[in-house]
Amino acid sequence: MFTAVTPSTDKRMAEIVEKVRQGERLTLEDGVYLYESDDLLTIGQLANEVNLRKNGKKVYFIENMSLYFTNVCESHCAFCNFRKDQGEEGAYTLSGEEMVAYVEQHITPGVREFHIVGGHNQHVPFQYYVDSLKALNERFPDITLKAYTAAEIEFFTRISGLSTKEVLTELQKAGLKTLTGGGAEILSDQYRQKMKVEKANVDQYLDVHRTAHQLGMKTHTTMLYGSIESHEDRIRHMLQIRGLQDETNGFMVFIPLSMQPRNKNAGIMRRNSAYEDLKTIAISRLMLDNIQHIKAYFINIGVQLTQVALTFGASDVHGTILKEQISHAAGALTPDGLTRKELIWLVKGAGRIPVERDTFYNEIEVYE
């Protein structure tokens, strides 16, 4: 039975609580209202109730490793501090063999997944990206390749002349098992124009994931929030993801990504508040009734706030990561990875049950 933490005479909030308890879908107007409400505790408690129904007290993590083959990129997105131009100081493009050597030097026992993203490097052919996966798959056949964003896939279609389906099929042959969720930013073409998101548009992002789902892949999806978008923009983003999930049932997890400033020395006023981060995670849980997991990404919101997020609707804390670069290039102040022991401590510290998983949420070990 749901009981509000703080007594409220807010009729609109009571209606939303009742809708959620009855399994009725929230609307655009409901989502915007939740964002504009200051009743964070009721929103969080309601999201917690939904998550407990879906996942109980289990919180999932994976031992994974982040890899970046290249930071050379044709795009100049306003929020990105990772990209470089060809020949610029710090620019690099690694061959498959070089990446294998890097992995052999840094990998830890138990890694089950490579999380692979990078720049849209137009100076190499599509075959480079295929061969990159092939080299890893041949050397580490038991590690799942979670690679490339939908924006990268759309880029590959342009440099190869192949269709989305053909690009994905070639990558699957090389070992690709699932797509990362990045490249979504905010699913609004107006937003993308203002923020100079010089990559896949809204329809292209959704179509890449639709095609991947049709090919049998389960994928991830994100929302990068905290810049110029409105609350309505965020809810419309969630509704588009929810709509595609209704169609394909191919998304495993939704990942709200808190925007990072471009400078690590940026002050508190240039960062999203903890209040906004928790509210976004909770509202994501309430709006996305057809997606099993909402992820609290400790790289962006910090370890301790991630613990709090586990009672605001989140059921996943990502993974060990090992040397994350993109958010840290943009100003993240958090660790660039955690160990398995630290992730277990993080989850248990929030009164939840840590569950080590594989990429597809099959349980490997439950740490009671």
mmCIF file of C-alpha atoms in Angstrom:
data_model
loop_
_atom_site.group_PDB
_atom_site.id
_atom_site.type_symbol
_atom_site.label_atom_id
_atom_site.label_comp_id
_atom_site.label_asym_id
_atom_site.label_seq_id
_atom_site.Cartn_x
_atom_site.Cartn_y
_atom_site.Cartn_z
ATOM 1 C CA MET A 1 0.000 0.000 0.000
ATOM 2 C CA PHE A 2 1.409 3.373 -1.009
ATOM 3 C CA THR A 3 1.527 5.996 1.709
ATOM 4 C CA ALA A 4 2.926 9.428 1.038
ATOM 5 C CA VAL A 5 5.939 10.321 3.141
ATOM 6 C CA THR A 6 4.533 13.773 3.712
ATOM 7 C CA PRO A 7 0.782 14.417 3.903
ATOM 8 C CA SER A 8 -0.345 16.277 0.809
ATOM 9 C CA THR A 9 -3.539 18.020 -0.218
ATOM 10 C CA ASP A 10 -2.324 18.175 -3.822
ATOM 11 C CA LYS A 11 -5.182 16.631 -5.798
ATOM 12 C CA ARG A 12 -3.150 16.349 -9.009
ATOM 13 C CA MET A 13 -0.388 14.419 -7.289
ATOM 14 C CA ALA A 14 -2.928 12.110 -5.669
ATOM 15 C CA GLU A 15 -4.396 11.384 -9.113
ATOM 16 C CA ILE A 16 -0.964 10.485 -10.464
ATOM 17 C CA VAL A 17 -0.279 8.232 -7.475
ATOM 18 C CA GLU A 18 -3.557 6.439 -8.101
ATOM 19 C CA LYS A 19 -2.848 6.054 -11.828
ATOM 20 C CA VAL A 20 0.529 4.463 -11.106
ATOM 21 C CA ARG A 21 -0.911 2.139 -8.489
ATOM 22 C CA GLN A 22 -3.622 1.027 -10.914
ATOM 23 C CA GLY A 23 -1.117 0.393 -13.687
ATOM 24 C CA GLU A 24 -2.414 3.256 -15.832
ATOM 25 C CA ARG A 25 0.079 4.997 -18.079
ATOM 26 C CA LEU A 26 1.295 8.477 -17.293
ATOM 27 C CA THR A 27 0.819 11.125 -19.963
ATOM 28 C CA LEU A 28 2.976 13.984 -21.207
ATOM 29 C CA GLU A 29 1.042 16.305 -18.908
ATOM 30 C CA ASP A 30 1.588 13.994 -15.932
ATOM 31 C CA GLY A 31 5.333 13.889 -16.551
ATOM 32 C CA VAL A 32 5.661 17.651 -16.877
ATOM 33 C CA TYR A 33 3.630 18.092 -13.696
ATOM 34 C CA LEU A 34 5.982 15.779 -11.804
ATOM 35 C CA TYR A 35 8.985 17.789 -12.975
ATOM 36 C CA GLU A 36 7.354 21.029 -11.862
ATOM 37 C CA SER A 37 6.304 19.633 -8.469
ATOM 38 C CA ASP A 38 8.563 20.192 -5.471
ATOM 39 C CA ASP A 39 7.269 17.043 -3.744
ATOM 40 C CA LEU A 40 10.444 15.049 -4.392
ATOM 41 C CA LEU A 41 9.801 12.551 -1.609
ATOM 42 C CA THR A 42 6.407 11.467 -2.946
ATOM 43 C CA ILE A 43 7.782 11.192 -6.496
ATOM 44 C CA GLY A 44 10.734 9.180 -5.245
ATOM 45 C CA GLN A 45 8.630 6.916 -3.057
ATOM 46 C CA LEU A 46 6.245 6.238 -5.926
ATOM 47 C CA ALA A 47 9.154 5.380 -8.228
ATOM 48 C CA ASN A 48 10.592 3.134 -5.528
ATOM 49 C CA GLU A 49 7.286 1.298 -5.298
ATOM 50 C CA VAL A 50 7.260 0.714 -9.058
ATOM 51 C CA ASN A 51 10.852 -0.513 -9.037
ATOM 52 C CA LEU A 52 10.238 -2.886 -6.133
ATOM 53 C CA ARG A 53 7.330 -4.393 -8.068
ATOM 54 C CA LYS A 54 9.546 -4.904 -11.110
ATOM 55 C CA ASN A 55 12.858 -5.911 -9.563
ATOM 56 C CA GLY A 56 12.442 -6.405 -5.844
ATOM 57 C CA LYS A 57 15.493 -5.241 -3.895
ATOM 58 C CA LYS A 58 17.957 -6.531 -6.469
ATOM 59 C CA VAL A 59 20.372 -4.022 -7.983
ATOM 60 C CA TYR A 60 22.442 -5.084 -10.975
ATOM 61 C CA PHE A 61 26.025 -4.421 -12.031
ATOM 62 C CA ILE A 62 28.515 -5.894 -14.472
ATOM 63 C CA GLU A 63 32.276 -6.182 -14.619
ATOM 64 C CA ASN A 64 33.033 -4.264 -17.788
ATOM 65 C CA MET A 65 35.732 -2.208 -19.419
ATOM 66 C CA SER A 66 35.374 0.983 -21.470
ATOM 67 C CA LEU A 67 37.311 1.132 -24.741
ATOM 68 C CA TYR A 68 37.762 4.045 -27.152
ATOM 69 C CA PHE A 69 39.347 3.215 -30.503
ATOM 70 C CA THR A 70 39.458 6.828 -31.707
ATOM 71 C CA ASN A 71 38.689 10.336 -30.520
ATOM 72 C CA VAL A 72 38.853 11.848 -34.006
ATOM 73 C CA CYS A 73 35.374 13.050 -34.930
ATOM 74 C CA GLU A 74 33.696 14.908 -37.759
ATOM 75 C CA SER A 75 31.039 16.305 -35.408
ATOM 76 C CA HIS A 76 31.379 19.348 -33.143
ATOM 77 C CA CYS A 77 28.604 18.797 -30.590
ATOM 78 C CA ALA A 78 28.438 21.688 -28.140
ATOM 79 C CA PHE A 79 28.561 19.475 -25.040
ATOM 80 C CA CYS A 80 31.500 17.264 -26.081
ATOM 81 C CA ASN A 81 35.067 17.753 -24.893
ATOM 82 C CA PHE A 82 36.251 14.280 -25.956
ATOM 83 C CA ARG A 83 36.490 14.817 -29.715
ATOM 84 C CA LYS A 84 39.604 15.912 -31.624
ATOM 85 C CA ASP A 85 40.382 16.876 -35.202
ATOM 86 C CA GLN A 86 42.748 14.723 -37.231
ATOM 87 C CA GLY A 87 46.295 15.882 -36.477
ATOM 88 C CA GLU A 88 45.309 17.855 -33.388
ATOM 89 C CA GLU A 89 47.399 17.335 -30.280
ATOM 90 C CA GLY A 90 45.990 14.382 -28.373
ATOM 91 C CA ALA A 91 44.146 12.917 -31.358
ATOM 92 C CA TYR A 92 44.511 9.158 -31.817
ATOM 93 C CA THR A 93 43.167 6.208 -33.782
ATOM 94 C CA LEU A 94 44.113 2.743 -32.553
ATOM 95 C CA SER A 95 44.258 -0.362 -34.686
ATOM 96 C CA GLY A 96 42.607 -3.549 -33.514
ATOM 97 C CA GLU A 97 46.009 -4.945 -32.576
ATOM 98 C CA GLU A 98 46.863 -1.839 -30.551
ATOM 99 C CA MET A 99 43.572 -2.069 -28.690
ATOM 100 C CA VAL A 100 44.145 -5.751 -27.961
ATOM 101 C CA ALA A 101 47.538 -4.836 -26.496
ATOM 102 C CA TYR A 102 45.916 -2.092 -24.385
ATOM 103 C CA VAL A 103 43.294 -4.505 -23.081
ATOM 104 C CA GLU A 104 45.873 -7.150 -22.234
ATOM 105 C CA GLN A 105 47.727 -4.545 -20.185
ATOM 106 C CA HIS A 106 44.714 -3.215 -18.259
ATOM 107 C CA ILE A 107 42.068 -5.926 -18.112
ATOM 108 C CA THR A 108 41.129 -7.419 -14.755
ATOM 109 C CA PRO A 109 39.856 -10.962 -14.077
ATOM 110 C CA GLY A 110 36.085 -11.226 -14.349
ATOM 111 C CA VAL A 111 35.482 -8.660 -17.096
ATOM 112 C CA ARG A 112 32.453 -9.811 -19.083
ATOM 113 C CA GLU A 113 31.828 -6.876 -21.390
ATOM 114 C CA PHE A 114 33.665 -4.332 -23.507
ATOM 115 C CA HIS A 115 31.800 -1.020 -23.721
ATOM 116 C CA ILE A 116 33.040 0.522 -26.974
ATOM 117 C CA VAL A 117 32.298 4.021 -28.257
ATOM 118 C CA GLY A 118 34.331 6.731 -29.926
ATOM 119 C CA GLY A 119 34.532 9.505 -32.448
ATOM 120 C CA HIS A 120 33.054 9.561 -35.937
ATOM 121 C CA ASN A 121 36.400 9.325 -37.684
ATOM 122 C CA GLN A 122 35.825 9.977 -41.380
ATOM 123 C CA HIS A 123 39.512 9.418 -42.188
ATOM 124 C CA VAL A 124 39.192 5.633 -41.924
ATOM 125 C CA PRO A 125 36.803 3.349 -43.854
ATOM 126 C CA PHE A 126 33.887 1.427 -42.398
ATOM 127 C CA GLN A 127 36.018 -1.723 -42.600
ATOM 128 C CA TYR A 128 38.250 -0.248 -39.881
ATOM 129 C CA TYR A 129 35.332 -0.334 -37.448
ATOM 130 C CA VAL A 130 34.459 -3.886 -38.472
ATOM 131 C CA ASP A 131 38.063 -5.041 -38.098
ATOM 132 C CA SER A 132 38.327 -3.354 -34.692
ATOM 133 C CA LEU A 133 35.556 -5.549 -33.329
ATOM 134 C CA LYS A 134 36.869 -8.609 -35.102
ATOM 135 C CA ALA A 135 40.302 -8.240 -33.482
ATOM 136 C CA LEU A 136 38.780 -8.047 -30.006
ATOM 137 C CA ASN A 137 36.363 -10.895 -30.651
ATOM 138 C CA GLU A 138 39.111 -13.188 -31.856
ATOM 139 C CA ARG A 139 41.369 -12.458 -28.880
ATOM 140 C CA PHE A 140 38.632 -12.321 -26.212
ATOM 141 C CA PRO A 141 35.810 -14.547 -27.539
ATOM 142 C CA ASP A 142 34.117 -14.907 -24.136
ATOM 143 C CA ILE A 143 33.707 -11.154 -23.567
ATOM 144 C CA THR A 144 30.555 -9.525 -24.927
ATOM 145 C CA LEU A 145 31.053 -6.703 -27.412
ATOM 146 C CA LYS A 146 28.697 -3.844 -26.576
ATOM 147 C CA ALA A 147 29.760 -1.387 -29.214
ATOM 148 C CA TYR A 148 28.861 1.834 -30.981
ATOM 149 C CA THR A 149 26.017 4.269 -30.536
ATOM 150 C CA ALA A 150 23.099 4.646 -32.922
ATOM 151 C CA ALA A 151 24.764 7.870 -34.078
ATOM 152 C CA GLU A 152 27.915 5.923 -34.931
ATOM 153 C CA ILE A 153 25.849 3.374 -36.881
ATOM 154 C CA GLU A 154 24.219 6.180 -38.892
ATOM 155 C CA PHE A 155 27.708 7.575 -39.553
ATOM 156 C CA PHE A 156 28.829 4.153 -40.770
ATOM 157 C CA THR A 157 25.979 4.084 -43.290
ATOM 158 C CA ARG A 158 27.209 7.372 -44.757
ATOM 159 C CA ILE A 159 30.860 6.374 -45.113
ATOM 160 C CA SER A 160 30.048 2.883 -46.416
ATOM 161 C CA GLY A 161 27.019 3.435 -48.633
ATOM 162 C CA LEU A 162 25.330 0.512 -46.880
ATOM 163 C CA SER A 163 21.889 0.481 -45.306
ATOM 164 C CA THR A 164 21.435 0.450 -41.534
ATOM 165 C CA LYS A 165 20.518 -3.224 -41.664
ATOM 166 C CA GLU A 166 23.589 -4.055 -43.776
ATOM 167 C CA VAL A 167 25.917 -2.133 -41.442
ATOM 168 C CA LEU A 168 24.533 -3.873 -38.364
ATOM 169 C CA THR A 169 24.708 -7.265 -40.046
ATOM 170 C CA GLU A 170 28.380 -6.778 -40.928
ATOM 171 C CA LEU A 171 29.143 -5.735 -37.361
ATOM 172 C CA GLN A 172 27.261 -8.725 -36.003
ATOM 173 C CA LYS A 173 29.410 -10.989 -38.150
ATOM 174 C CA ALA A 174 32.464 -9.352 -36.534
ATOM 175 C CA GLY A 175 31.136 -10.104 -33.039
ATOM 176 C CA LEU A 176 28.769 -7.245 -32.117
ATOM 177 C CA LYS A 177 26.157 -8.379 -29.601
ATOM 178 C CA THR A 178 24.448 -5.139 -28.554
ATOM 179 C CA LEU A 179 24.507 -1.369 -29.083
ATOM 180 C CA THR A 180 25.350 1.203 -26.448
ATOM 181 C CA GLY A 181 22.691 3.771 -25.637
ATOM 182 C CA GLY A 182 24.585 6.975 -26.450
ATOM 183 C CA GLY A 183 23.844 9.459 -29.183
ATOM 184 C CA ALA A 184 20.269 10.069 -28.061
ATOM 185 C CA GLU A 185 21.051 13.305 -26.164
ATOM 186 C CA ILE A 186 17.547 14.866 -26.210
ATOM 187 C CA LEU A 187 15.268 13.461 -28.918
ATOM 188 C CA SER A 188 14.227 16.827 -30.316
ATOM 189 C CA ASP A 189 15.445 18.119 -33.662
ATOM 190 C CA GLN A 190 15.124 21.704 -32.392
ATOM 191 C CA TYR A 191 17.363 20.859 -29.425
ATOM 192 C CA ARG A 192 19.839 19.105 -31.687
ATOM 193 C CA GLN A 193 20.077 22.139 -33.938
ATOM 194 C CA LYS A 194 20.664 24.529 -31.040
ATOM 195 C CA MET A 195 23.231 22.242 -29.404
ATOM 196 C CA LYS A 196 25.003 21.575 -32.723
ATOM 197 C CA VAL A 197 24.404 17.844 -32.490
ATOM 198 C CA GLU A 198 26.013 17.141 -35.846
ATOM 199 C CA LYS A 199 25.040 13.491 -36.028
ATOM 200 C CA ALA A 200 21.989 11.248 -36.313
ATOM 201 C CA ASN A 201 18.665 13.059 -36.054
ATOM 202 C CA VAL A 202 15.743 11.842 -33.960
ATOM 203 C CA ASP A 203 14.228 9.554 -36.586
ATOM 204 C CA GLN A 204 17.625 8.083 -37.456
ATOM 205 C CA TYR A 205 18.443 7.350 -33.816
ATOM 206 C CA LEU A 206 15.162 5.539 -33.309
ATOM 207 C CA ASP A 207 15.405 3.713 -36.638
ATOM 208 C CA VAL A 208 18.863 2.322 -35.817
ATOM 209 C CA HIS A 209 17.562 0.815 -32.591
ATOM 210 C CA ARG A 210 14.396 -0.412 -34.317
ATOM 211 C CA THR A 211 16.514 -2.168 -36.937
ATOM 212 C CA ALA A 212 18.834 -3.633 -34.291
ATOM 213 C CA HIS A 213 15.824 -4.995 -32.426
ATOM 214 C CA GLN A 214 14.469 -6.499 -35.642
ATOM 215 C CA LEU A 215 17.822 -8.250 -36.085
ATOM 216 C CA GLY A 216 17.438 -9.818 -32.657
ATOM 217 C CA MET A 217 19.594 -7.461 -30.618
ATOM 218 C CA LYS A 218 18.602 -6.102 -27.228
ATOM 219 C CA THR A 219 19.989 -2.594 -26.772
ATOM 220 C CA HIS A 220 20.455 0.285 -24.314
ATOM 221 C CA THR A 221 19.174 3.852 -24.526
ATOM 222 C CA THR A 222 20.017 7.143 -22.837
ATOM 223 C CA MET A 223 18.919 10.738 -22.255
ATOM 224 C CA LEU A 224 21.489 13.500 -21.732
ATOM 225 C CA TYR A 225 19.768 16.135 -19.618
ATOM 226 C CA GLY A 226 20.669 19.404 -17.950
ATOM 227 C CA SER A 227 21.396 21.963 -20.675
ATOM 228 C CA ILE A 228 18.875 23.977 -22.685
ATOM 229 C CA GLU A 229 16.037 21.471 -22.874
ATOM 230 C CA SER A 230 12.701 22.020 -21.142
ATOM 231 C CA HIS A 231 10.971 19.572 -18.849
ATOM 232 C CA GLU A 232 8.540 18.910 -21.658
ATOM 233 C CA ASP A 233 11.457 18.051 -23.963
ATOM 234 C CA ARG A 234 12.619 15.422 -21.472
ATOM 235 C CA ILE A 235 9.172 13.851 -21.172
ATOM 236 C CA ARG A 236 8.703 13.831 -24.954
ATOM 237 C CA HIS A 237 12.074 12.077 -25.180
ATOM 238 C CA MET A 238 10.882 9.394 -22.758
ATOM 239 C CA LEU A 239 7.602 8.995 -24.636
ATOM 240 C CA GLN A 240 9.404 8.375 -27.920
ATOM 241 C CA ILE A 241 11.529 5.703 -26.258
ATOM 242 C CA ARG A 242 8.409 4.219 -24.661
ATOM 243 C CA GLY A 243 6.670 4.165 -28.025
ATOM 244 C CA LEU A 244 9.509 2.279 -29.716
ATOM 245 C CA GLN A 245 9.630 -0.148 -26.788
ATOM 246 C CA ASP A 246 5.918 -0.832 -27.292
ATOM 247 C CA GLU A 247 6.753 -1.682 -30.899
ATOM 248 C CA THR A 248 9.873 -3.823 -30.463
ATOM 249 C CA ASN A 249 10.451 -4.629 -26.757
ATOM 250 C CA GLY A 250 14.154 -4.322 -27.512
ATOM 251 C CA PHE A 251 15.424 -1.921 -24.836
ATOM 252 C CA MET A 252 16.858 -3.481 -21.687
ATOM 253 C CA VAL A 253 17.585 -0.318 -19.726
ATOM 254 C CA PHE A 254 17.099 3.454 -19.807
ATOM 255 C CA ILE A 255 20.057 5.566 -18.688
ATOM 256 C CA PRO A 256 19.517 9.203 -17.674
ATOM 257 C CA LEU A 257 22.875 10.937 -18.115
ATOM 258 C CA SER A 258 23.453 14.095 -16.115
ATOM 259 C CA MET A 259 25.166 16.724 -18.276
ATOM 260 C CA GLN A 260 28.734 17.488 -17.228
ATOM 261 C CA PRO A 261 30.386 20.919 -17.583
ATOM 262 C CA ARG A 262 33.246 21.256 -20.041
ATOM 263 C CA ASN A 263 35.724 22.098 -17.277
ATOM 264 C CA LYS A 264 36.534 20.001 -14.219
ATOM 265 C CA ASN A 265 37.028 23.228 -12.281
ATOM 266 C CA ALA A 266 33.500 24.392 -13.055
ATOM 267 C CA GLY A 267 31.641 25.360 -9.912
ATOM 268 C CA ILE A 268 28.480 23.913 -8.435
ATOM 269 C CA MET A 269 26.248 26.312 -10.377
ATOM 270 C CA ARG A 270 27.400 24.768 -13.671
ATOM 271 C CA ARG A 271 26.293 21.289 -12.654
ATOM 272 C CA ASN A 272 22.906 19.642 -12.261
ATOM 273 C CA SER A 273 21.693 19.599 -8.678
ATOM 274 C CA ALA A 274 21.278 16.367 -6.747
ATOM 275 C CA TYR A 275 17.597 17.289 -6.538
ATOM 276 C CA GLU A 276 17.315 17.380 -10.329
ATOM 277 C CA ASP A 277 19.250 14.146 -10.758
ATOM 278 C CA LEU A 278 17.071 12.220 -8.314
ATOM 279 C CA LYS A 279 13.884 13.646 -9.759
ATOM 280 C CA THR A 280 14.922 12.668 -13.290
ATOM 281 C CA ILE A 281 15.702 9.093 -12.276
ATOM 282 C CA ALA A 282 12.384 8.783 -10.436
ATOM 283 C CA ILE A 283 10.338 10.284 -13.264
ATOM 284 C CA SER A 284 12.115 8.027 -15.762
ATOM 285 C CA ARG A 285 10.992 5.026 -13.708
ATOM 286 C CA LEU A 286 7.417 6.280 -13.616
ATOM 287 C CA MET A 287 7.138 7.185 -17.316
ATOM 288 C CA LEU A 288 8.935 4.167 -18.787
ATOM 289 C CA ASP A 289 6.605 1.472 -17.540
ATOM 290 C CA ASN A 290 7.656 -0.963 -20.289
ATOM 291 C CA ILE A 291 11.430 -0.898 -19.645
ATOM 292 C CA GLN A 292 12.709 -3.205 -16.925
ATOM 293 C CA HIS A 293 15.634 -1.171 -15.608
ATOM 294 C CA ILE A 294 16.577 2.442 -14.929
ATOM 295 C CA LYS A 295 20.297 2.996 -14.463
ATOM 296 C CA ALA A 296 21.933 5.317 -11.933
ATOM 297 C CA TYR A 297 25.236 6.147 -13.612
ATOM 298 C CA PHE A 298 27.747 6.825 -10.830
ATOM 299 C CA ILE A 299 30.227 8.349 -13.282
ATOM 300 C CA ASN A 300 27.893 11.323 -13.753
ATOM 301 C CA ILE A 301 26.071 11.662 -10.429
ATOM 302 C CA GLY A 302 28.637 10.342 -7.957
ATOM 303 C CA VAL A 303 28.800 7.270 -5.765
ATOM 304 C CA GLN A 304 26.784 8.458 -2.784
ATOM 305 C CA LEU A 305 23.966 9.973 -4.844
ATOM 306 C CA THR A 306 23.845 6.697 -6.767
ATOM 307 C CA GLN A 307 23.118 4.958 -3.461
ATOM 308 C CA VAL A 308 20.213 7.324 -2.801
ATOM 309 C CA ALA A 309 18.960 6.793 -6.363
ATOM 310 C CA LEU A 310 18.418 3.124 -5.561
ATOM 311 C CA THR A 311 15.407 4.173 -3.479
ATOM 312 C CA PHE A 312 14.248 6.575 -6.215
ATOM 313 C CA GLY A 313 13.574 3.965 -8.884
ATOM 314 C CA ALA A 314 17.002 2.844 -10.110
ATOM 315 C CA SER A 315 17.838 -0.870 -10.315
ATOM 316 C CA ASP A 316 21.223 -0.789 -12.050
ATOM 317 C CA VAL A 317 24.537 0.899 -11.219
ATOM 318 C CA HIS A 318 26.313 0.065 -14.499
ATOM 319 C CA GLY A 319 29.658 -1.592 -13.866
ATOM 320 C CA THR A 320 33.319 -1.421 -13.018
ATOM 321 C CA ILE A 321 33.950 0.529 -16.270
ATOM 322 C CA LEU A 322 37.749 0.902 -15.871
ATOM 323 C CA LYS A 323 39.106 4.212 -17.167
ATOM 324 C CA GLU A 324 35.980 6.024 -18.411
ATOM 325 C CA GLN A 325 36.999 8.981 -20.617
ATOM 326 C CA ILE A 326 34.053 10.796 -22.221
ATOM 327 C CA SER A 327 32.279 12.144 -19.117
ATOM 328 C CA HIS A 328 35.630 12.860 -17.477
ATOM 329 C CA ALA A 329 36.786 14.814 -20.521
ATOM 330 C CA ALA A 330 33.636 16.896 -20.038
ATOM 331 C CA GLY A 331 34.345 17.644 -16.385
ATOM 332 C CA ALA A 332 33.123 14.694 -14.301
ATOM 333 C CA LEU A 333 34.672 14.689 -10.820
ATOM 334 C CA THR A 334 33.887 11.055 -10.022
ATOM 335 C CA PRO A 335 36.193 7.999 -10.097
ATOM 336 C CA ASP A 336 36.861 6.647 -13.594
ATOM 337 C CA GLY A 337 35.870 3.175 -12.411
ATOM 338 C CA LEU A 338 35.079 1.026 -9.374
ATOM 339 C CA THR A 339 36.049 -2.491 -8.385
ATOM 340 C CA ARG A 340 33.570 -5.313 -7.905
ATOM 341 C CA LYS A 341 34.016 -5.040 -4.127
ATOM 342 C CA GLU A 342 33.292 -1.308 -4.245
ATOM 343 C CA LEU A 343 30.129 -1.847 -6.302
ATOM 344 C CA ILE A 344 28.930 -4.501 -3.883
ATOM 345 C CA TRP A 345 29.603 -2.104 -0.995
ATOM 346 C CA LEU A 346 27.771 0.676 -2.826
ATOM 347 C CA VAL A 347 24.634 -1.417 -3.298
ATOM 348 C CA LYS A 348 24.634 -3.015 0.155
ATOM 349 C CA GLY A 349 25.160 0.422 1.685
ATOM 350 C CA ALA A 350 21.805 1.413 0.226
ATOM 351 C CA GLY A 351 20.065 -1.572 1.803
ATOM 352 C CA ARG A 352 19.761 -3.419 -1.512
ATOM 353 C CA ILE A 353 20.929 -6.784 -2.842
ATOM 354 C CA PRO A 354 23.864 -6.610 -5.284
ATOM 355 C CA VAL A 355 23.527 -8.866 -8.320
ATOM 356 C CA GLU A 356 26.401 -9.383 -10.715
ATOM 357 C CA ARG A 357 24.946 -9.784 -14.211
ATOM 358 C CA ASP A 358 26.004 -10.300 -17.776
ATOM 359 C CA THR A 359 25.223 -7.811 -20.552
ATOM 360 C CA PHE A 360 21.698 -9.181 -20.948
ATOM 361 C CA TYR A 361 20.761 -9.158 -17.258
ATOM 362 C CA ASN A 362 21.264 -12.861 -16.731
ATOM 363 C CA GLU A 363 22.261 -13.226 -13.088
ATOM 364 C CA ILE A 364 25.825 -14.438 -12.458
ATOM 365 C CA GLU A 365 25.979 -14.133 -8.687
ATOM 366 C CA VAL A 366 23.700 -12.725 -6.006
ATOM 367 C CA TYR A 367 25.539 -11.194 -3.033
ATOM 368 C CA GLU A 368 23.052 -11.634 -0.196
#
